[in-house]
Amino acid sequence: MTQISAAARGNPAPVTQIDHARAGAVTAAMRIVAEKEGRDPEFIREGVAAGRIAIPANIRHASLSPEGVGGGLRTKVNVNLGISGDLACEAEEWKKVDVALELGAEAIMDLSNSGKTAAFRRALIEKSPAMIGTVPLYDAIGYLEKPLVGITAADFLDVVRAHAEDGVDFVTIHAGMNRRTIESFRETGRLTNIVSRGGSLIFAWMEATGNENPFYEFYDEMLAILHEHDVTISLGDAMRPGSTYDATDAGQIAELIEIGKLTRRAWDAGVQVMVEGPGHMALDEIAANMKLEKRLCHDAPFYVLGPLVCDIAPGYDHITAAIGGAVAASSGADFLCYVTPAEHLRLPDAADVREGLVATKIAAHAADIAKGVPGARDADNRMSDARRRVDWEGMFAEALDPVRAREYFESAPPSTEGTCTMCGQMCAMRTVNQIMDGLTVDLGKE
């Protein structure tokens, strides 16, 4: 049975952001988001009430600086990190956290999948002003100390509850992979089969037990847990394409149709929603896929991984993803998950995180300019003004990665003060500034 939100029941004490928004109340989180976005608070409230905007903000995440994800807002960027069984170095993960916060990632997903992960997750939530996401399924085996086939539906819900109680702001749940989705996948086939880690685990569990996806079968029970703590559900794309060959196929679209239905059920239960999307996808398919998601999922915020626009660039997949991410976000995606140079090759280190995050932030910013997001061009205009004035400190201040920019500039000191070694005394800005100031152009001896 579909649950009704607290606001819809007339409950005088709504719990979640969407409860409050539907009750006509502008929360503190909505006001913070409105200030960050240069929007009227009522614009934010209306978007949250309609489901077009999500503000993932667990009531237990005290250090959170709330962010809005959705229509009319800046494109947000997520960083994945977490402890791996092969490289279980918590110190390295904290370096990645520091890089993510330094460069302004709006979200961090802890994808730890080995051992007891609760201590790291709780410390991350305590420290991070960025919203925190997890995939509870990854944690299930270590948390429960059971083999996959021995885990029950109730066990899976217990892990979701534990993450919610810890203060996680959004959880990826692969609820759209039900028996209908799997039937489409089996009938049509794929070059790369199922590449989602969570999706493959659910598929394996369903095949081994003969049962329906527990997150689909007991969806309402799970929504009740999420509602209690105001955890946003990020509906995972278990059938995302892992190659450009598989993009926009029957499996992907069948799951997206199911996710659209699940989106409405979550909203009815007073739970905020984000929808996850592909994946790998040729450049000419991206815009249509963004529009399709918005249509089938009722304008819910869309969260995409890339998409990667070709399959042959291991070591450079942060570039293939940034190309796709810029097109995706300019065509309607609201949230980009970064991809690092280590994608498909190994667990990224802190240097990889920096490369991947900056590439994705460039994609997000480029899309915001294209979409006409309020204030998107302001920093670019300040940068251009600083370049005109040859104000290096001003340029560094506006740079997405001021550390990298300064390192490059200072690595090759120019002989002519105020210039760089690209043009030296022939610097166009310097020449025109001298003319505009009524000075004699001094090119010296080249």
Coordinates of C-alpha atoms in Angstrom, one line a residue:
M1 CA 0.0 0.0 0.0
T2 CA 1.3 3.5 -0.9
Q3 CA 2.0 5.6 2.2
I4 CA 0.8 9.1 2.5
S5 CA 3.2 11.8 3.7
A6 CA 2.9 13.5 7.1
A7 CA 1.8 16.7 5.4
A8 CA -0.8 14.9 3.3
R9 CA -2.3 13.3 6.4
G10 CA -2.6 16.7 8.1
N11 CA 0.1 15.8 10.6
P12 CA 1.0 19.1 12.5
A13 CA 4.6 17.9 12.8
P14 CA 6.0 17.2 9.3
V15 CA 9.4 15.5 9.3
T16 CA 11.0 15.8 5.9
Q17 CA 11.8 18.7 3.6
I18 CA 9.1 17.6 1.3
D19 CA 6.6 17.3 4.2
H20 CA 7.4 20.9 5.2
A21 CA 7.3 22.2 1.7
R22 CA 3.9 20.7 1.0
A23 CA 2.6 22.2 4.3
G24 CA 3.7 25.6 3.0
A25 CA 6.7 26.0 5.3
V26 CA 10.1 27.3 4.3
T27 CA 12.7 25.5 6.4
A28 CA 16.1 26.7 7.5
A29 CA 17.6 24.4 4.9
M30 CA 15.5 25.9 2.1
R31 CA 16.6 29.4 3.1
I32 CA 20.2 28.4 3.0
V33 CA 19.8 26.8 -0.4
A34 CA 17.9 29.9 -1.6
E35 CA 20.8 32.2 -0.5
K36 CA 23.4 30.0 -2.1
E37 CA 21.5 29.8 -5.4
G38 CA 20.4 33.5 -5.6
R39 CA 16.8 32.4 -5.6
D40 CA 13.7 33.4 -3.7
P41 CA 13.0 31.0 -0.8
E42 CA 9.5 30.4 -2.2
F43 CA 11.1 29.2 -5.5
I44 CA 12.9 26.5 -3.5
R45 CA 9.9 25.6 -1.4
E46 CA 7.7 25.1 -4.5
G47 CA 10.4 23.0 -6.2
V48 CA 10.8 20.8 -3.1
A49 CA 7.0 20.4 -2.8
A50 CA 6.7 19.3 -6.4
G51 CA 9.7 17.0 -6.2
R52 CA 11.7 19.0 -8.8
I53 CA 14.3 19.9 -6.1
A54 CA 15.7 17.7 -3.4
I55 CA 17.6 18.9 -0.4
P56 CA 19.3 15.8 1.0
A57 CA 19.6 16.7 4.7
N58 CA 19.4 13.9 7.3
I59 CA 18.1 15.3 10.6
R60 CA 21.2 13.8 12.3
H61 CA 23.8 15.4 10.0
A62 CA 24.6 18.4 12.3
S63 CA 27.7 19.6 10.3
L64 CA 25.8 19.7 7.0
S65 CA 25.7 22.9 4.8
P66 CA 22.5 22.1 2.8
E67 CA 22.5 22.0 -1.0
G68 CA 19.7 21.8 -3.4
V69 CA 19.7 19.5 -6.3
G70 CA 17.3 20.0 -9.2
G71 CA 15.7 22.3 -11.7
G72 CA 16.9 25.9 -11.9
L73 CA 19.8 25.3 -9.6
R74 CA 23.6 25.0 -10.0
T75 CA 24.7 21.6 -11.2
K76 CA 26.1 19.7 -8.2
V77 CA 29.1 17.4 -8.1
N78 CA 29.7 14.2 -6.1
V79 CA 33.0 12.5 -5.2
N80 CA 33.1 8.7 -4.6
L81 CA 35.5 7.3 -2.1
G82 CA 35.7 4.5 0.4
I83 CA 37.7 1.7 1.9
S84 CA 38.3 -1.3 -0.4
G85 CA 39.2 -4.8 0.5
D86 CA 42.4 -4.7 -1.6
L87 CA 43.5 -1.1 -0.5
A88 CA 42.0 -0.7 3.0
C89 CA 43.9 2.5 3.9
E90 CA 41.7 4.8 5.9
A91 CA 44.4 7.5 5.9
E92 CA 44.3 7.7 2.1
E93 CA 40.5 8.0 2.2
W94 CA 40.8 11.0 4.5
K95 CA 43.2 12.6 2.1
K96 CA 40.5 12.2 -0.6
V97 CA 37.9 13.7 1.7
D98 CA 40.2 16.7 2.3
V99 CA 40.6 17.2 -1.5
A100 CA 36.9 16.9 -2.0
L101 CA 36.1 19.6 0.6
E102 CA 39.0 21.8 -0.5
L103 CA 37.7 21.9 -4.1
G104 CA 34.1 22.4 -3.1
A105 CA 32.4 19.1 -3.9
E106 CA 28.8 19.3 -2.8
A107 CA 28.5 15.6 -2.0
I108 CA 30.7 12.7 -1.0
M109 CA 29.6 9.1 -1.4
D110 CA 31.2 6.6 1.0
L111 CA 31.3 3.4 -1.0
S112 CA 33.3 1.4 1.5
N113 CA 32.7 -2.3 0.9
S114 CA 35.1 -4.1 3.2
G115 CA 35.1 -4.9 6.9
K116 CA 33.3 -2.8 9.5
T117 CA 32.7 0.5 7.9
A118 CA 30.5 2.3 10.4
A119 CA 33.3 4.1 12.2
F120 CA 34.6 5.7 9.1
R121 CA 31.1 6.6 7.9
R122 CA 30.2 8.2 11.2
A123 CA 33.4 10.2 11.4
L124 CA 32.8 11.4 7.8
I125 CA 29.3 12.6 8.7
E126 CA 30.6 14.4 11.7
K127 CA 33.3 16.2 9.8
S128 CA 31.7 16.9 6.4
P129 CA 29.6 20.0 5.5
A130 CA 29.0 18.2 2.1
M131 CA 26.0 15.9 1.9
I132 CA 26.9 12.3 2.4
G133 CA 25.6 9.4 0.4
T134 CA 26.0 5.6 0.7
V135 CA 25.0 2.4 -1.0
P136 CA 23.8 0.3 2.0
L137 CA 23.9 -2.9 -0.1
Y138 CA 27.7 -2.6 -0.3
D139 CA 27.9 -2.6 3.5
A140 CA 25.5 -5.5 4.0
I141 CA 27.9 -8.4 3.9
G142 CA 30.5 -6.9 6.3
Y143 CA 27.8 -5.4 8.6
L144 CA 25.8 -8.6 8.9
E145 CA 28.8 -11.0 8.7
K146 CA 26.7 -13.3 6.4
P147 CA 27.3 -14.5 2.8
L148 CA 25.1 -12.7 0.2
V149 CA 22.7 -15.6 -0.2
G150 CA 22.1 -15.8 3.5
I151 CA 20.9 -12.3 3.8
T152 CA 17.2 -11.8 4.2
A153 CA 15.0 -9.0 3.1
A154 CA 14.7 -7.9 6.8
D155 CA 18.5 -7.9 7.0
F156 CA 18.8 -5.5 4.0
L157 CA 16.3 -3.1 5.7
D158 CA 18.3 -3.3 8.9
V159 CA 21.4 -2.0 7.1
V160 CA 19.4 0.8 5.5
R161 CA 18.1 1.7 9.0
A162 CA 21.7 1.7 10.4
H163 CA 22.9 4.1 7.7
A164 CA 19.9 6.4 8.2
E165 CA 20.5 6.5 12.0
D166 CA 24.1 7.4 11.4
G167 CA 23.1 10.5 9.5
V168 CA 23.5 9.7 5.9
D169 CA 21.7 12.2 3.7
F170 CA 21.0 10.1 0.6
V171 CA 21.1 6.4 -0.1
T172 CA 21.4 4.6 -3.5
I173 CA 18.8 1.9 -3.6
H174 CA 18.5 -0.3 -6.7
A175 CA 14.8 -0.9 -6.4
G176 CA 14.0 -0.6 -10.1
M177 CA 15.6 -3.9 -11.0
N178 CA 12.6 -6.2 -10.6
R179 CA 11.6 -9.3 -12.4
R180 CA 10.1 -7.3 -15.3
T181 CA 13.4 -5.5 -15.8
I182 CA 15.4 -8.7 -15.7
E183 CA 13.1 -10.3 -18.3
S184 CA 13.8 -7.4 -20.7
F185 CA 17.5 -7.8 -20.1
R186 CA 17.5 -11.5 -20.7
E187 CA 15.3 -11.3 -23.8
T188 CA 17.4 -8.6 -25.5
G189 CA 20.9 -9.3 -24.3
R190 CA 23.9 -7.0 -23.9
L191 CA 27.5 -6.6 -24.8
T192 CA 28.6 -5.7 -21.2
N193 CA 25.7 -7.3 -19.3
I194 CA 25.2 -5.7 -15.8
V195 CA 28.0 -3.3 -14.8
S196 CA 26.4 -1.8 -11.7
R197 CA 28.1 -3.3 -8.6
G198 CA 24.9 -3.0 -6.6
G199 CA 22.8 -4.2 -9.5
S200 CA 25.0 -7.3 -10.0
L201 CA 24.7 -8.1 -6.3
I202 CA 20.9 -7.8 -6.4
F203 CA 20.7 -9.9 -9.6
A204 CA 22.9 -12.6 -7.9
W205 CA 20.7 -12.6 -4.8
M206 CA 17.5 -12.9 -6.8
E207 CA 18.9 -15.7 -8.9
A208 CA 20.2 -17.6 -5.9
T209 CA 17.1 -17.2 -3.8
G210 CA 14.4 -17.1 -6.5
N211 CA 12.9 -14.1 -4.7
E212 CA 11.9 -10.7 -5.9
N213 CA 14.3 -7.8 -5.4
P214 CA 13.8 -7.1 -1.6
F215 CA 14.1 -3.3 -2.1
Y216 CA 11.3 -3.5 -4.6
E217 CA 9.1 -6.0 -2.7
F218 CA 9.4 -4.2 0.6
Y219 CA 9.7 -0.7 -0.8
D220 CA 7.1 0.9 1.4
E221 CA 8.7 -0.5 4.5
M222 CA 12.0 1.0 3.4
L223 CA 10.4 4.4 2.7
A224 CA 9.1 4.5 6.2
I225 CA 12.7 4.2 7.5
L226 CA 13.9 6.9 5.2
H227 CA 11.0 9.2 6.1
E228 CA 11.8 9.0 9.8
H229 CA 15.3 10.5 9.3
D230 CA 14.6 12.5 6.1
V231 CA 17.0 10.5 4.0
T232 CA 16.6 11.1 0.3
I233 CA 16.3 8.0 -1.9
S234 CA 18.6 8.0 -4.9
L235 CA 17.0 5.4 -7.1
G236 CA 20.0 3.5 -8.5
D237 CA 20.3 2.5 -12.1
A238 CA 21.2 -1.2 -11.8
M239 CA 20.8 -1.5 -15.6
R240 CA 22.9 1.5 -16.6
P241 CA 24.9 0.8 -19.8
G242 CA 28.5 -0.1 -19.3
S243 CA 29.3 0.5 -22.9
T244 CA 28.2 2.9 -25.6
Y245 CA 26.9 -0.2 -27.4
D246 CA 24.3 -0.9 -24.7
A247 CA 23.1 2.6 -24.2
T248 CA 19.3 3.3 -24.5
D249 CA 18.5 -0.4 -24.7
A250 CA 15.5 -2.3 -23.5
G251 CA 17.0 -3.1 -20.1
Q252 CA 17.9 0.5 -19.3
I253 CA 14.5 1.9 -20.4
A254 CA 12.5 -0.9 -18.7
E255 CA 14.2 -0.1 -15.4
L256 CA 13.7 3.7 -16.0
I257 CA 9.9 3.0 -16.4
E258 CA 9.9 1.2 -13.0
I259 CA 11.9 4.0 -11.4
G260 CA 9.3 6.5 -12.6
K261 CA 6.6 4.6 -10.7
L262 CA 8.8 4.3 -7.6
T263 CA 9.5 8.0 -7.7
R264 CA 5.8 8.8 -7.2
R265 CA 5.5 6.3 -4.4
A266 CA 8.4 7.8 -2.6
W267 CA 6.9 11.3 -2.9
D268 CA 3.6 10.0 -1.6
A269 CA 5.4 8.7 1.4
G270 CA 7.0 12.1 2.1
V271 CA 10.5 11.0 0.9
Q272 CA 12.6 13.1 -1.4
V273 CA 13.9 11.5 -4.6
M274 CA 16.8 11.7 -7.0
V275 CA 17.1 9.4 -10.0
E276 CA 20.4 7.9 -11.1
G277 CA 21.3 7.5 -14.8
P278 CA 23.9 6.3 -17.2
G279 CA 26.7 5.4 -17.6
H280 CA 28.3 5.0 -21.1
M281 CA 26.5 6.8 -23.9
A282 CA 27.4 8.2 -27.4
L283 CA 27.3 11.9 -27.5
D284 CA 24.3 12.1 -29.8
E285 CA 22.1 10.1 -27.4
I286 CA 22.7 12.1 -24.3
A287 CA 20.2 15.0 -24.7
A288 CA 17.4 12.6 -25.6
N289 CA 18.1 10.5 -22.5
M290 CA 18.0 13.5 -20.2
K291 CA 14.6 14.5 -21.6
L292 CA 13.3 10.9 -21.4
E293 CA 14.3 10.6 -17.7
K294 CA 12.6 13.9 -16.9
R295 CA 9.4 12.7 -18.7
L296 CA 9.2 9.2 -17.2
C297 CA 10.3 10.3 -13.7
H298 CA 8.1 13.4 -13.4
D299 CA 10.9 16.0 -13.4
A300 CA 12.7 14.4 -10.5
P301 CA 16.4 15.5 -10.1
F302 CA 18.6 13.5 -12.3
Y303 CA 22.1 12.2 -11.1
V304 CA 24.4 10.9 -13.8
L305 CA 27.8 9.1 -13.9
G306 CA 29.5 10.9 -16.8
P307 CA 28.1 9.7 -19.1
L308 CA 31.3 8.4 -20.7
V309 CA 31.1 9.2 -24.5
C310 CA 33.5 6.5 -25.7
D311 CA 35.0 3.3 -24.3
I312 CA 38.6 3.3 -25.3
A313 CA 40.2 5.9 -23.0
P314 CA 41.3 4.1 -19.8
G315 CA 43.6 6.5 -17.9
Y316 CA 41.7 9.4 -19.4
D317 CA 38.1 8.6 -18.5
H318 CA 37.8 11.8 -16.4
I319 CA 37.9 13.5 -19.8
T320 CA 35.4 11.2 -21.6
A321 CA 33.1 11.7 -18.6
A322 CA 33.5 15.5 -18.4
I323 CA 32.5 15.8 -22.1
G324 CA 29.4 13.7 -21.5
G325 CA 28.7 15.4 -18.2
A326 CA 28.7 18.9 -19.8
V327 CA 26.2 17.7 -22.5
A328 CA 24.1 15.9 -19.9
A329 CA 23.8 18.8 -17.5
S330 CA 23.2 21.3 -20.2
S331 CA 20.4 19.1 -21.4
G332 CA 18.7 18.7 -18.0
A333 CA 20.8 16.6 -15.6
D334 CA 21.1 18.2 -12.1
F335 CA 23.9 16.3 -10.4
L336 CA 27.2 14.8 -11.8
C337 CA 29.1 12.0 -10.2
Y338 CA 32.8 12.5 -10.9
V339 CA 35.0 10.0 -12.8
T340 CA 38.7 9.8 -12.2
P341 CA 41.6 8.8 -14.5
A342 CA 41.7 5.5 -12.5
E343 CA 38.2 4.5 -13.6
H344 CA 38.1 0.9 -14.9
L345 CA 41.8 0.4 -13.7
R346 CA 42.2 0.7 -9.9
L347 CA 41.0 2.4 -6.8
P348 CA 41.7 6.1 -7.2
D349 CA 44.2 7.9 -5.0
A350 CA 44.0 11.4 -3.7
A351 CA 45.7 12.8 -6.9
D352 CA 43.2 11.0 -9.0
V353 CA 40.4 12.5 -7.0
R354 CA 41.7 16.0 -7.6
E355 CA 41.9 15.4 -11.4
G356 CA 38.5 13.8 -11.6
L357 CA 36.8 16.4 -9.4
V358 CA 38.2 19.4 -11.3
A359 CA 37.2 17.9 -14.6
T360 CA 33.7 17.3 -13.4
K361 CA 33.3 20.7 -11.9
I362 CA 34.4 22.2 -15.2
A363 CA 31.6 20.2 -16.9
A364 CA 29.1 21.3 -14.4
H365 CA 30.0 24.9 -14.6
A366 CA 30.0 24.9 -18.4
A367 CA 26.5 23.4 -18.3
D368 CA 25.3 26.1 -15.8
I369 CA 26.5 28.8 -18.2
A370 CA 24.6 27.1 -21.1
K371 CA 21.5 26.7 -19.0
G372 CA 21.5 30.3 -17.8
V373 CA 21.6 29.5 -14.1
P374 CA 21.5 32.8 -12.2
G375 CA 25.1 34.0 -11.3
A376 CA 26.8 31.2 -13.3
R377 CA 28.9 33.7 -15.4
D378 CA 29.8 35.9 -12.5
A379 CA 33.1 34.2 -11.7
D380 CA 34.0 34.0 -15.4
N381 CA 33.5 37.7 -15.7
R382 CA 35.7 38.4 -12.7
M383 CA 38.3 36.1 -14.1
S384 CA 38.2 37.9 -17.5
D385 CA 38.5 41.3 -15.8
A386 CA 41.5 40.1 -13.8
R387 CA 43.1 38.9 -17.0
R388 CA 42.5 42.2 -18.6
R389 CA 44.3 43.9 -15.7
V390 CA 47.0 41.2 -15.6
D391 CA 46.1 40.7 -12.0
W392 CA 47.5 37.3 -11.2
E393 CA 46.3 37.1 -7.6
G394 CA 42.8 38.0 -8.9
M395 CA 43.0 35.2 -11.4
F396 CA 44.1 32.7 -8.8
A397 CA 41.2 33.7 -6.6
E398 CA 38.7 32.8 -9.3
A399 CA 40.3 29.6 -10.5
L400 CA 38.5 26.3 -9.9
D401 CA 41.8 24.9 -8.7
P402 CA 43.9 27.9 -7.5
V403 CA 46.7 25.6 -6.3
R404 CA 47.3 24.1 -9.7
A405 CA 47.1 27.5 -11.4
R406 CA 49.6 29.1 -9.1
E407 CA 52.0 26.1 -9.4
Y408 CA 52.0 26.4 -13.2
F409 CA 52.6 30.2 -13.1
E410 CA 55.4 30.1 -10.6
S411 CA 57.2 27.1 -12.2
A412 CA 58.4 29.4 -15.0
P413 CA 59.2 33.0 -13.8
P414 CA 58.9 35.5 -16.7
S415 CA 61.6 38.0 -17.4
T416 CA 59.1 40.8 -17.8
E417 CA 57.2 41.5 -14.5
G418 CA 53.5 41.0 -14.7
T419 CA 53.5 38.7 -17.7
C420 CA 53.9 35.0 -18.2
T421 CA 56.4 33.0 -20.3
M422 CA 53.9 32.4 -23.0
C423 CA 54.1 35.9 -24.5
G424 CA 56.4 37.8 -22.2
Q425 CA 56.8 41.5 -23.4
M426 CA 54.4 40.7 -26.3
C427 CA 51.5 40.0 -23.9
A428 CA 48.4 41.3 -25.6
M429 CA 46.8 42.5 -22.4
R430 CA 50.0 44.4 -21.4
T431 CA 50.3 46.0 -24.9
V432 CA 46.6 47.2 -25.1
N433 CA 46.6 48.4 -21.5
Q434 CA 49.6 50.6 -22.2
I435 CA 47.9 52.1 -25.2
M436 CA 44.6 52.6 -23.3
D437 CA 46.6 54.3 -20.5
G438 CA 48.2 56.7 -23.0
L439 CA 51.7 55.1 -22.6
T440 CA 54.3 54.3 -25.2
V441 CA 54.2 50.6 -26.0
D442 CA 57.4 49.1 -24.7
L443 CA 58.3 45.8 -26.4
G444 CA 61.9 45.9 -25.4
K445 CA 64.4 43.8 -27.3
E446 CA 63.0 40.4 -28.3

